[in-house]
mmCIF file of C-alpha atoms and ligand atoms in Angstrom:
data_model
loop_
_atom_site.group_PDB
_atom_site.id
_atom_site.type_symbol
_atom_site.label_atom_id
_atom_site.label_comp_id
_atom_site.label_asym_id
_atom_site.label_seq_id
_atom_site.Cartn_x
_atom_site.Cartn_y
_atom_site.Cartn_z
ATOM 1 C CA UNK A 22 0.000 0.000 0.000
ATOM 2 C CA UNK A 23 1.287 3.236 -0.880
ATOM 3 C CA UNK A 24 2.046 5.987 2.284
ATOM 4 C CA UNK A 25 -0.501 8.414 3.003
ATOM 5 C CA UNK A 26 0.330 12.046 1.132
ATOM 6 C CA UNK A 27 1.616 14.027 3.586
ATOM 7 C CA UNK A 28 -1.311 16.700 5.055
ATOM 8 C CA UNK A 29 -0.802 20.345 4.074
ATOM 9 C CA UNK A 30 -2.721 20.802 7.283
ATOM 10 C CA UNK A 31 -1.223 20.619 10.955
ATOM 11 C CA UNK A 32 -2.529 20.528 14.108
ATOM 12 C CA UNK A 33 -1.372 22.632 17.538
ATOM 13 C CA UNK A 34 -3.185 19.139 19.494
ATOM 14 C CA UNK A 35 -0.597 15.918 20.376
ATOM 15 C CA UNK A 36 -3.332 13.008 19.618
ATOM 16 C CA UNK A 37 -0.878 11.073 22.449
ATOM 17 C CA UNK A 38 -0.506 13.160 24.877
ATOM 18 C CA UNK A 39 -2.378 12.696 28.038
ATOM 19 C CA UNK A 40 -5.283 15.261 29.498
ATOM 20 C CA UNK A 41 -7.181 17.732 27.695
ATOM 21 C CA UNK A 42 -5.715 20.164 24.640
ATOM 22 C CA UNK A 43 -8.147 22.582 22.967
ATOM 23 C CA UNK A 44 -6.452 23.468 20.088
ATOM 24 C CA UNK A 45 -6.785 24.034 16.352
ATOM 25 C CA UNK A 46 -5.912 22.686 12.873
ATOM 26 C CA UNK A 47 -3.781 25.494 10.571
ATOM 27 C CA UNK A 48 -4.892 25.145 7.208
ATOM 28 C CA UNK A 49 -2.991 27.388 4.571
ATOM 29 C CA UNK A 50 -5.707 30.309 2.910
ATOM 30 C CA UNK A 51 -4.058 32.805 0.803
ATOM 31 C CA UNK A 52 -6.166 34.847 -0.098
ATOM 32 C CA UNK A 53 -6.885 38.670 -1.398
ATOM 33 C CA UNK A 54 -7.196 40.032 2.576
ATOM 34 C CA UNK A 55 -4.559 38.071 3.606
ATOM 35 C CA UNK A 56 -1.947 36.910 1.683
ATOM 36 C CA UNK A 57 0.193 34.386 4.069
ATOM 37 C CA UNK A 58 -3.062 33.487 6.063
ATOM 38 C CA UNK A 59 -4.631 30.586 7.670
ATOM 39 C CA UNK A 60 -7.824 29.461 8.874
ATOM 40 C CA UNK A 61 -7.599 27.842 12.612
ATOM 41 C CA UNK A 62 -10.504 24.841 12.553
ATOM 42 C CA UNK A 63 -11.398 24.225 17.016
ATOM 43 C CA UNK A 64 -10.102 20.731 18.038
ATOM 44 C CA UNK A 65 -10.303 19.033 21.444
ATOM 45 C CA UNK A 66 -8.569 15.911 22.210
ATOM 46 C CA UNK A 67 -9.121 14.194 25.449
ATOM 47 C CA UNK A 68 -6.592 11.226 26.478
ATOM 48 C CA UNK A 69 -6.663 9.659 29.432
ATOM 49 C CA UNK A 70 -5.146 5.490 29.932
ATOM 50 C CA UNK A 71 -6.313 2.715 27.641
ATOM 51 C CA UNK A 72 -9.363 2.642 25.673
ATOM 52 C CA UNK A 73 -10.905 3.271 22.435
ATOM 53 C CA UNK A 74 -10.180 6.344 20.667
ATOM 54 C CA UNK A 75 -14.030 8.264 19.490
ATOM 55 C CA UNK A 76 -13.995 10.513 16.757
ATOM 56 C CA UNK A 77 -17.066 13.261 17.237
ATOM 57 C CA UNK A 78 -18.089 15.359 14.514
ATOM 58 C CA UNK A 79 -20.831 18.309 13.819
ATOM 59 C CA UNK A 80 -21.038 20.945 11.410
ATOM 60 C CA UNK A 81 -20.318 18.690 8.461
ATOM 61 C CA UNK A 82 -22.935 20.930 6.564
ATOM 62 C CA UNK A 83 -22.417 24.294 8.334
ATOM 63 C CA UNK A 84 -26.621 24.572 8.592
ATOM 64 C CA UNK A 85 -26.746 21.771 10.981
ATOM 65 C CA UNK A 86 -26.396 22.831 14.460
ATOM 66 C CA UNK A 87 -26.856 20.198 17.208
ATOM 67 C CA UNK A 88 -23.746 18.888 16.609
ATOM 68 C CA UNK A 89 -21.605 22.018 17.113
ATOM 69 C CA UNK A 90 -23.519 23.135 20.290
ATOM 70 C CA UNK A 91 -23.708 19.362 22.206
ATOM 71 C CA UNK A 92 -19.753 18.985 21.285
ATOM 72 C CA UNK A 93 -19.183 22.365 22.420
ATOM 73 C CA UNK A 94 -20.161 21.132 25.703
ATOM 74 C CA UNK A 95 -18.965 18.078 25.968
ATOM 75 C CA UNK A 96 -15.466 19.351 25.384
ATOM 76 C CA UNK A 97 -15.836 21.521 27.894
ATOM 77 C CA UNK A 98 -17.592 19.219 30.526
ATOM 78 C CA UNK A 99 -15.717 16.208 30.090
ATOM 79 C CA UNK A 100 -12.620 15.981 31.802
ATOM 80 C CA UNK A 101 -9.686 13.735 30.778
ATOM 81 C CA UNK A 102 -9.593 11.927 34.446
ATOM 82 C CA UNK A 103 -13.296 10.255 34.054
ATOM 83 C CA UNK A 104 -12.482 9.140 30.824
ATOM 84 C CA UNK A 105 -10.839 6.224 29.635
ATOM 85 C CA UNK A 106 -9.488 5.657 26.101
ATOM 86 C CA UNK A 107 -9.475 9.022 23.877
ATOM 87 C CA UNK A 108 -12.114 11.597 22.694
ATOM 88 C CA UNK A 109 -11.540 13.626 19.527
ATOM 89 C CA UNK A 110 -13.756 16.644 18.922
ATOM 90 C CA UNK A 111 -13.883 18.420 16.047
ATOM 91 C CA UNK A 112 -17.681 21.004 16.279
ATOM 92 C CA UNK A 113 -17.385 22.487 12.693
ATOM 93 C CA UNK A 114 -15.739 19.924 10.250
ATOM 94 C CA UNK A 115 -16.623 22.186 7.568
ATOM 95 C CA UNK A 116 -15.615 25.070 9.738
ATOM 96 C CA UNK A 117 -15.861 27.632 6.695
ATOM 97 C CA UNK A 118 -19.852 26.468 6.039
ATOM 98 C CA UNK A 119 -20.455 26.745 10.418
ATOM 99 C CA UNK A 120 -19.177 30.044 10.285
ATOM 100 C CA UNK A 121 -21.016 31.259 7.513
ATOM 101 C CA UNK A 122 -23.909 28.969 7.937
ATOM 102 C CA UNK A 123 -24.540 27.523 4.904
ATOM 103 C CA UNK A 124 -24.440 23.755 4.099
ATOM 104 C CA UNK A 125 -21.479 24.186 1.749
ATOM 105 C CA UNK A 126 -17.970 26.287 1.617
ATOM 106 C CA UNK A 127 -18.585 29.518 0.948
ATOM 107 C CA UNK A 128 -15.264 29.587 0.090
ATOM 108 C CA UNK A 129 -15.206 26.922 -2.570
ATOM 109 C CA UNK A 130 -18.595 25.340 -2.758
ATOM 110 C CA UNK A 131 -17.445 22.326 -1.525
ATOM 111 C CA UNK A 132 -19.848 19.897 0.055
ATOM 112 C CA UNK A 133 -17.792 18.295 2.938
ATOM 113 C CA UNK A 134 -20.062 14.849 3.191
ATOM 114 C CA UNK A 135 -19.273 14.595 -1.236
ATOM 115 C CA UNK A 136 -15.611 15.093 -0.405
ATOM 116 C CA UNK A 137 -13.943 12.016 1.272
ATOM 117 C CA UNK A 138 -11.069 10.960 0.964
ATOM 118 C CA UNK A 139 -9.796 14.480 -0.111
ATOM 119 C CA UNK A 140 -6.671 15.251 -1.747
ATOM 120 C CA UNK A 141 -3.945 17.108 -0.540
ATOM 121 C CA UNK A 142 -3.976 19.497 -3.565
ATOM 122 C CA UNK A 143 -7.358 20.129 -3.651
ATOM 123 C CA UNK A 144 -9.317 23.057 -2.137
ATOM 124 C CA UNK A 145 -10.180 23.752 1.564
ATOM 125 C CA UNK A 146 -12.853 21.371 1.426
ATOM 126 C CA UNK A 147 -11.071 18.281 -0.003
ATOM 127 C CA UNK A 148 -8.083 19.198 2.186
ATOM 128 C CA UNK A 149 -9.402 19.133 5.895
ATOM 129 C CA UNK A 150 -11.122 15.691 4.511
ATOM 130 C CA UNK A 151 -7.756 14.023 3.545
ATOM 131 C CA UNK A 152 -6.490 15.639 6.351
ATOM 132 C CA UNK A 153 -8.794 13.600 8.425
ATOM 133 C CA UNK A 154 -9.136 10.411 6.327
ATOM 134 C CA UNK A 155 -5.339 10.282 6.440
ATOM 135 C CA UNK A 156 -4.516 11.832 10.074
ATOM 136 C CA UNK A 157 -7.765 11.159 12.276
ATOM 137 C CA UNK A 158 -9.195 7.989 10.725
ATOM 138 C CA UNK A 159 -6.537 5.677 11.451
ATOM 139 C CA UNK A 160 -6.719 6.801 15.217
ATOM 140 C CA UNK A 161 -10.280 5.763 15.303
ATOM 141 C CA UNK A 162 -12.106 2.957 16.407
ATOM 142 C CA UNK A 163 -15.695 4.734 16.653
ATOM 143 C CA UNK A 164 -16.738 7.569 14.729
ATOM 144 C CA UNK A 165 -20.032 9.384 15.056
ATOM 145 C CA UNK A 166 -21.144 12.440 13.105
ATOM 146 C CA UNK A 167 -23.881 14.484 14.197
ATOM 147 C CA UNK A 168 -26.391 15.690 11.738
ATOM 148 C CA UNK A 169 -29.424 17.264 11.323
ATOM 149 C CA UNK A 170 -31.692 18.370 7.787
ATOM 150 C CA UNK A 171 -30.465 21.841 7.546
ATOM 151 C CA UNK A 172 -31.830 24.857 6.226
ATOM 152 C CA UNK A 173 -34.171 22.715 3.353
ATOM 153 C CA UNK A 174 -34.886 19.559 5.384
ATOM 154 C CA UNK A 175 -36.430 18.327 8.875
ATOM 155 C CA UNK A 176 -36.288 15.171 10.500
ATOM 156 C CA UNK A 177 -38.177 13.484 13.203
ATOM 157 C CA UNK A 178 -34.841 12.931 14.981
ATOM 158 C CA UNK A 179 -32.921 9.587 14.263
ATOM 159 C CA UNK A 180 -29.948 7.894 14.673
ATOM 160 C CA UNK A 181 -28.625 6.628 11.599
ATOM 161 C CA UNK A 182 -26.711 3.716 9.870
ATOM 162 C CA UNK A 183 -26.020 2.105 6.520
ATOM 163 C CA UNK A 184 -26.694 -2.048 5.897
ATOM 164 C CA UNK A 185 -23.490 -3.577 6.075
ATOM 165 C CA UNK A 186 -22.529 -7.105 4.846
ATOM 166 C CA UNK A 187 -20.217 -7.522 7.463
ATOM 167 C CA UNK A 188 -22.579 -9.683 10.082
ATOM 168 C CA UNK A 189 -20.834 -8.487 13.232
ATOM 169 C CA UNK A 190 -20.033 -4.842 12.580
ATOM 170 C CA UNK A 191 -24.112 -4.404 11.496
ATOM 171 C CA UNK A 192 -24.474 -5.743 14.856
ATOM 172 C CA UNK A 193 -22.021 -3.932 16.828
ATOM 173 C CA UNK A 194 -23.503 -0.782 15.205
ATOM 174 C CA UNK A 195 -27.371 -1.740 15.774
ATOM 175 C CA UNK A 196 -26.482 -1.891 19.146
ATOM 176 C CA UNK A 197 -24.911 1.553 18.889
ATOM 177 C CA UNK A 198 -27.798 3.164 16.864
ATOM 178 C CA UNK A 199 -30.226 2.128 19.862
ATOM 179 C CA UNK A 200 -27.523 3.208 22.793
ATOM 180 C CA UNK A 201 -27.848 6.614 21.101
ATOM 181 C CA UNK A 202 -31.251 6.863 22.168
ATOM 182 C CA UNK A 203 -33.187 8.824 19.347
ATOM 183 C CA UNK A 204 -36.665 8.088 18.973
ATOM 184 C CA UNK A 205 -36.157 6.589 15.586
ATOM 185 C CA UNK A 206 -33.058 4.566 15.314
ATOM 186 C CA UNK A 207 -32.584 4.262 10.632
ATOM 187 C CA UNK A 208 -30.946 1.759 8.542
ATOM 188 C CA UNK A 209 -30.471 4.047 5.776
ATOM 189 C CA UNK A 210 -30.023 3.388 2.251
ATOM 190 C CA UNK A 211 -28.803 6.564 1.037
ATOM 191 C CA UNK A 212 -29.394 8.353 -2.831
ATOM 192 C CA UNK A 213 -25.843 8.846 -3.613
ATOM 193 C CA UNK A 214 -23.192 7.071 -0.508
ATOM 194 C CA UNK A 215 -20.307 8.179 -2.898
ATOM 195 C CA UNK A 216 -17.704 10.585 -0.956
ATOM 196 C CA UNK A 217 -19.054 10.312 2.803
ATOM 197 C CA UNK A 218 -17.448 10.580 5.501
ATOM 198 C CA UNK A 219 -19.570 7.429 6.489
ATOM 199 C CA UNK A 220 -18.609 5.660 3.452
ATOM 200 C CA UNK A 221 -14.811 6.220 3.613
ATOM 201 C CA UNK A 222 -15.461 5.639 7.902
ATOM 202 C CA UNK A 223 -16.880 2.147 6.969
ATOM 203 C CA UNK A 224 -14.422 1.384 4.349
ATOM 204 C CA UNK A 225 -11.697 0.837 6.637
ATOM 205 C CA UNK A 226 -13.635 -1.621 8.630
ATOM 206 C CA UNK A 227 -14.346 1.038 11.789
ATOM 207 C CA UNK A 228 -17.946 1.714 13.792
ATOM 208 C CA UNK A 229 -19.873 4.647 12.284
ATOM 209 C CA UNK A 230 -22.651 6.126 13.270
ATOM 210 C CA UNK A 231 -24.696 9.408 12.118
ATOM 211 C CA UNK A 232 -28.030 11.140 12.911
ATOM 212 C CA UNK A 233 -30.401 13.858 11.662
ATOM 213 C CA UNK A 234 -31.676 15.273 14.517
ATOM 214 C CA UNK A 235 -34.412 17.998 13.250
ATOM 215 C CA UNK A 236 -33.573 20.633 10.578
ATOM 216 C CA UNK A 237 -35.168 23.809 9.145
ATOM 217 C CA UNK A 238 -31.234 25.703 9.697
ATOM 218 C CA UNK A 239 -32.477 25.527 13.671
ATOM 219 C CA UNK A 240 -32.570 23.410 16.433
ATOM 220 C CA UNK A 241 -35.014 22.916 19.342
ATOM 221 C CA UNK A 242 -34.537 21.991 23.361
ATOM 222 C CA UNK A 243 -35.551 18.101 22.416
ATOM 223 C CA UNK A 244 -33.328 17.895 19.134
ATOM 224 C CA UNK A 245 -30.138 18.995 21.472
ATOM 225 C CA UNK A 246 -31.199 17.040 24.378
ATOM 226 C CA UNK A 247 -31.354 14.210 22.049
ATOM 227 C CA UNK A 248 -27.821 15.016 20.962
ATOM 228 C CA UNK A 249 -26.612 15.148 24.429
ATOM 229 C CA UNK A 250 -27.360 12.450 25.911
ATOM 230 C CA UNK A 251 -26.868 10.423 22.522
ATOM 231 C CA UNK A 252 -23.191 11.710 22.816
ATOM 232 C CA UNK A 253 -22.448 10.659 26.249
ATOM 233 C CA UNK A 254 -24.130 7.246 25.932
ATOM 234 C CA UNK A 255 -22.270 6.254 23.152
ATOM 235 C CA UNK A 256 -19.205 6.995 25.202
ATOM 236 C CA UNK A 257 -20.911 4.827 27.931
ATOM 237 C CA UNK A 258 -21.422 2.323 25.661
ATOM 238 C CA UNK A 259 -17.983 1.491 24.703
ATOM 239 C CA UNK A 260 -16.828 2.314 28.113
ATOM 240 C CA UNK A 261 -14.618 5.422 28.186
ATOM 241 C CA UNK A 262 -16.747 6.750 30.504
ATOM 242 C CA UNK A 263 -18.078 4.338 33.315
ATOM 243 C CA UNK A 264 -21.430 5.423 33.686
ATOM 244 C CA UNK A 265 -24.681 3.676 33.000
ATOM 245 C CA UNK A 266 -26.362 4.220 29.432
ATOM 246 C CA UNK A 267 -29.795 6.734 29.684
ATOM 247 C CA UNK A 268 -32.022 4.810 28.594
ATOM 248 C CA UNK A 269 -35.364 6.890 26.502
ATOM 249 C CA UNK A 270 -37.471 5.364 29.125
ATOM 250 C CA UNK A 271 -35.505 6.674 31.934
ATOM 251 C CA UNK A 272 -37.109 9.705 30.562
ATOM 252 C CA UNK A 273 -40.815 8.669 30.041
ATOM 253 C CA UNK A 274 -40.346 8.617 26.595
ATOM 254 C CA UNK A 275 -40.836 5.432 24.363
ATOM 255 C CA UNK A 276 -37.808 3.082 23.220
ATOM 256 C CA UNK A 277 -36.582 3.764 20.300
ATOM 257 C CA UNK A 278 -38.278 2.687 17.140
ATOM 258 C CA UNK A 279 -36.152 0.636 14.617
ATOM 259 C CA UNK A 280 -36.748 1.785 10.974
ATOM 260 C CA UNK A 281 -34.933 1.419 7.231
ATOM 261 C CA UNK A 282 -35.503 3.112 3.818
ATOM 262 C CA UNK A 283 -34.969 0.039 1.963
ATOM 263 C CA UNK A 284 -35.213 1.534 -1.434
ATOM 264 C CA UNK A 285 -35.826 4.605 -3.615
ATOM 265 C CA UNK A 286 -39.517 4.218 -3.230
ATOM 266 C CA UNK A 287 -38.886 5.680 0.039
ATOM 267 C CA UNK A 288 -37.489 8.736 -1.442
ATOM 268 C CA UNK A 289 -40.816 11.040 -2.986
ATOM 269 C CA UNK A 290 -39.131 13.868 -4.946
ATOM 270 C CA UNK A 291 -40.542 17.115 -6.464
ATOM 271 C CA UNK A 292 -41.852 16.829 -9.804
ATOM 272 C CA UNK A 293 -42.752 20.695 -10.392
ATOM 273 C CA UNK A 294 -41.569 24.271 -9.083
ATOM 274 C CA UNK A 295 -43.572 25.906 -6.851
ATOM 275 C CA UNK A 296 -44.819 26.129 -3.116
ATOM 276 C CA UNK A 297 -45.579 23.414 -1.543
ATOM 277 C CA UNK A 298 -48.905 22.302 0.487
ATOM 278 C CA UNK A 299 -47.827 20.104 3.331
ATOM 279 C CA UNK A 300 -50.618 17.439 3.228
ATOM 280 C CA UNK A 301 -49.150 14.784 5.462
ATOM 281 C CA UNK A 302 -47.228 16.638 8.753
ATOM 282 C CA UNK A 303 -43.992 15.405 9.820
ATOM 283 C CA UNK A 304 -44.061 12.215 12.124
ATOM 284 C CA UNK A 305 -47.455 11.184 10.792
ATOM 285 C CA UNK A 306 -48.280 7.370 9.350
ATOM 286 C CA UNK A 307 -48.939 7.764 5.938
ATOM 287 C CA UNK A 308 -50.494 4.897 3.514
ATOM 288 C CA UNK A 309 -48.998 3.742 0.168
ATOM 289 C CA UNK A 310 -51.078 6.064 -2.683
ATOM 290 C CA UNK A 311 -52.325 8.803 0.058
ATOM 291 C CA UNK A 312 -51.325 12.541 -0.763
ATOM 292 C CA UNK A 313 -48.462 13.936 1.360
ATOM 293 C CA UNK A 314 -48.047 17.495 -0.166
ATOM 294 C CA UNK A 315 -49.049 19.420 -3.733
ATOM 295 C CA UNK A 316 -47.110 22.018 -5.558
ATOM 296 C CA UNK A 317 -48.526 24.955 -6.268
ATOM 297 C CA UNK A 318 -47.901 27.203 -9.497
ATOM 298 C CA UNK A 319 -47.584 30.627 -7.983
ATOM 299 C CA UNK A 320 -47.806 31.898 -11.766
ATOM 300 C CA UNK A 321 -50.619 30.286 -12.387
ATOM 301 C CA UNK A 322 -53.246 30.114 -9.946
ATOM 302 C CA UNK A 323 -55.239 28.437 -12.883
ATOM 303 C CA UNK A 324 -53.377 25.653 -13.146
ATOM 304 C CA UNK A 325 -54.479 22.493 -10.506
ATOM 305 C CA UNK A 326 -51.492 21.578 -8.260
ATOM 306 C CA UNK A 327 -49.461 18.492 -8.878
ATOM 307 C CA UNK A 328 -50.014 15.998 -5.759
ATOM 308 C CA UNK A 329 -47.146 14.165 -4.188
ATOM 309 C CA UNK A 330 -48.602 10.511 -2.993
ATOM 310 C CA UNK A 331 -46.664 8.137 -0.742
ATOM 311 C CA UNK A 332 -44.860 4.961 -3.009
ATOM 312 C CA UNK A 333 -45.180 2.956 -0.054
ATOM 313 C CA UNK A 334 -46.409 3.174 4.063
ATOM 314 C CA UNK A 335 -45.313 3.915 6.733
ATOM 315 C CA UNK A 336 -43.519 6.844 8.957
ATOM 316 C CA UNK A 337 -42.878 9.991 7.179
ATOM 317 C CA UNK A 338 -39.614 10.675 8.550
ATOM 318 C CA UNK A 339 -38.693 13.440 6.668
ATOM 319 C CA UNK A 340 -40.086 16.500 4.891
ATOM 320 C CA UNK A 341 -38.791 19.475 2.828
ATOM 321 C CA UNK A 342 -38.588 22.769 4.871
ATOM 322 C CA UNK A 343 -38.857 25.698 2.720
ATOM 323 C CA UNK A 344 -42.227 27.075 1.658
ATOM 324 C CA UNK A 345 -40.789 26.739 -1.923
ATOM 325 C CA UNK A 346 -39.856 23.753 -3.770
ATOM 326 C CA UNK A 347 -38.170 22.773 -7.064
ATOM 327 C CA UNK A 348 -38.198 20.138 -9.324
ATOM 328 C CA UNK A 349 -36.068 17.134 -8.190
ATOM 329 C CA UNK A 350 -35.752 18.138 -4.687
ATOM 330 C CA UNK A 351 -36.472 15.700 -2.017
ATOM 331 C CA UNK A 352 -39.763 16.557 -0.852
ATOM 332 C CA UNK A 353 -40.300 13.710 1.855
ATOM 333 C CA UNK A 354 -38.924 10.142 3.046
ATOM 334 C CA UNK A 355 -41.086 7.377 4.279
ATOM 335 C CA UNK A 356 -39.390 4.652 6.612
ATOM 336 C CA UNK A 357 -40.652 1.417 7.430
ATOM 337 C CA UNK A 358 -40.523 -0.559 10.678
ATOM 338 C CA UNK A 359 -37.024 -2.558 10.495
ATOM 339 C CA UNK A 360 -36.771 -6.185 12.116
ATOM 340 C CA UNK A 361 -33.601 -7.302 13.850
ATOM 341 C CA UNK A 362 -32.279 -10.492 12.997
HETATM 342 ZN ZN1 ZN B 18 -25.838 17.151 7.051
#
């Protein structure tokens, strides 16, 4: 196998050394206001004696915000002597997008979840991925990134996971996905896998797990409560900190409910411009043929609007957020009930 490229990117953190280090990535920006300049993307490592090393992520899309805020505070709560193993945090992993934002780079349009591995010569985007396909990956043995819909998309909050072939790692990551504790725990089958973090995660044979915890560019007190405890469980979980797991019904609340998206039929996308009539209201059963939503021609109030129906039953799980839509964008997903083996 050939050696990783060398990262254009370095970090002020030791990944080795022992206790807590807030620090920062460098990554080289010249630009017009600043023509030897950097950007300095937050890191917190915290390393205490032997255990597995967690990788943490939010602000992969910089419109997502639970992530940012719950590992805010766990980086500042947790301290290195009631952990055991290693904690890598990293709250904006598209830190130009969080700090404008927007879901993308507003400094080269670059999608962060489309850009793994990365490449060394590549933009700001594709270079904070290779550096942490190349630098952080390795490290890992667990590695959860916190989403939620953004500014066009809203969730009833999940914790999510792809099918895997592997027997034992599906398991190992079921088990996971319920530890986290969201009310719907997803086997996803996603529209286009092809440069996630999850994908190049699960490539090299590691535990990954992701969520989308609400959406509309917001958040709300349940959606980062959710992330919260969802963070520290998962630590429980694999033991770096010895606590017991919260379990939903510690809370009142209901277990979680196991659900996958077993094929594109789950997916109902736009088929005009327009705005859209939400028929069916997030979280609601809906039946195979019923009408979730219509578009309707604002330049044409003459014209009848198209209906969206349901391709098959069951939760709908996720909803598009503007009052505007567009042809081809994903105006809802439907999730069915999912059976452990
Ligand atoms: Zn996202």
């Amino acid at each position: 196998m050939k050696a990783p490229e060398k990262s254009r990117i370095s970090a002020s953190v030791d990944y080795d050394k022992a206790g807590k280090q807030f620090g920062y990535l460098s990554i080289p920006h010249s630009r017009d206001d600043s023509a030897w300049g950097s950007l300095r993307m937050p890191v917190v490592v915290i390393n205490n004696g032997s255990g597995p090393t967690a990788l943490f992520t939010g602000g992969n899309h910089g419109d997502e915000y639970e992530g940012p805020i719950a590992l805010m505070k766990l980086a500042r709560e947790l301290d290195s002597a009631s952990i055991q193993g290693r904690v890598i945090l990293i709250p904006g992993l598209n830190f130009p997008a969080l700090c404008s934002g927007t879901r993308t780079s507003p400094i080269d349009g670059g999608n962060m979840n489309r850009s793994f591995p990365g490449s060394n010569r590549g933009n700001i985007t594709n270079m904070i991925a290779h550096y942490v396909h190349s630098q952080i990956l390795p490290l890992c043995d667990l590695v959860v990134d916190i989403h939620s819909g953004g500014k066009t998309l809203n969730f009833v909050p999940s914790a999510i996971m792809h099918q895997l072939d592997d027997e034992q790692r599906m398991r190992t990551t079921l088990d996971a996905l319920l530890v986290f504790g969201a009310p719907v725990g997803l086997v996803l089958r996603e529209l286009d896998a092809e440069g996630m973090l999850d994908t190049a995660v699960e490539e090299m044979g590691k535990i990954f797990i992701s969520t989308e915890l609400g959406g509309g560019g917001s958040v709300t007190a349940e959606t980062l409560h959710i992330a919260d405890v969802g963070v520290r469980n998962l630590l429980r979980h694999f033991g770096l900190i010895e606590e017991p797991v919260a379990k939903r019904e510690d809370f009142g609340m209901e277990p979680t409910r196991l659900m996958h998206t077993p094929d594109s039929d789950c997916f109902v996308i736009a088929e005009d411009e327009g705005i859209y009539e939400v028929i069916a209201d997030l979280g609601t059963e809906v039946e195979i043929g019923s009408v979730i939503g219509r578009v309707h021609d604002h330049q044409d109030p003459s014209r009848q609007p198209v209906e969206h129906t349901a391709h098959r039953s069951g939760l709908l799980l996720c909803r598009h957020f503007p009052g505007h839509i567009k042809r081809g964008d994903c105006a809802a997903v439907i999730a069915e009930d999912y059976h452990r083996n």
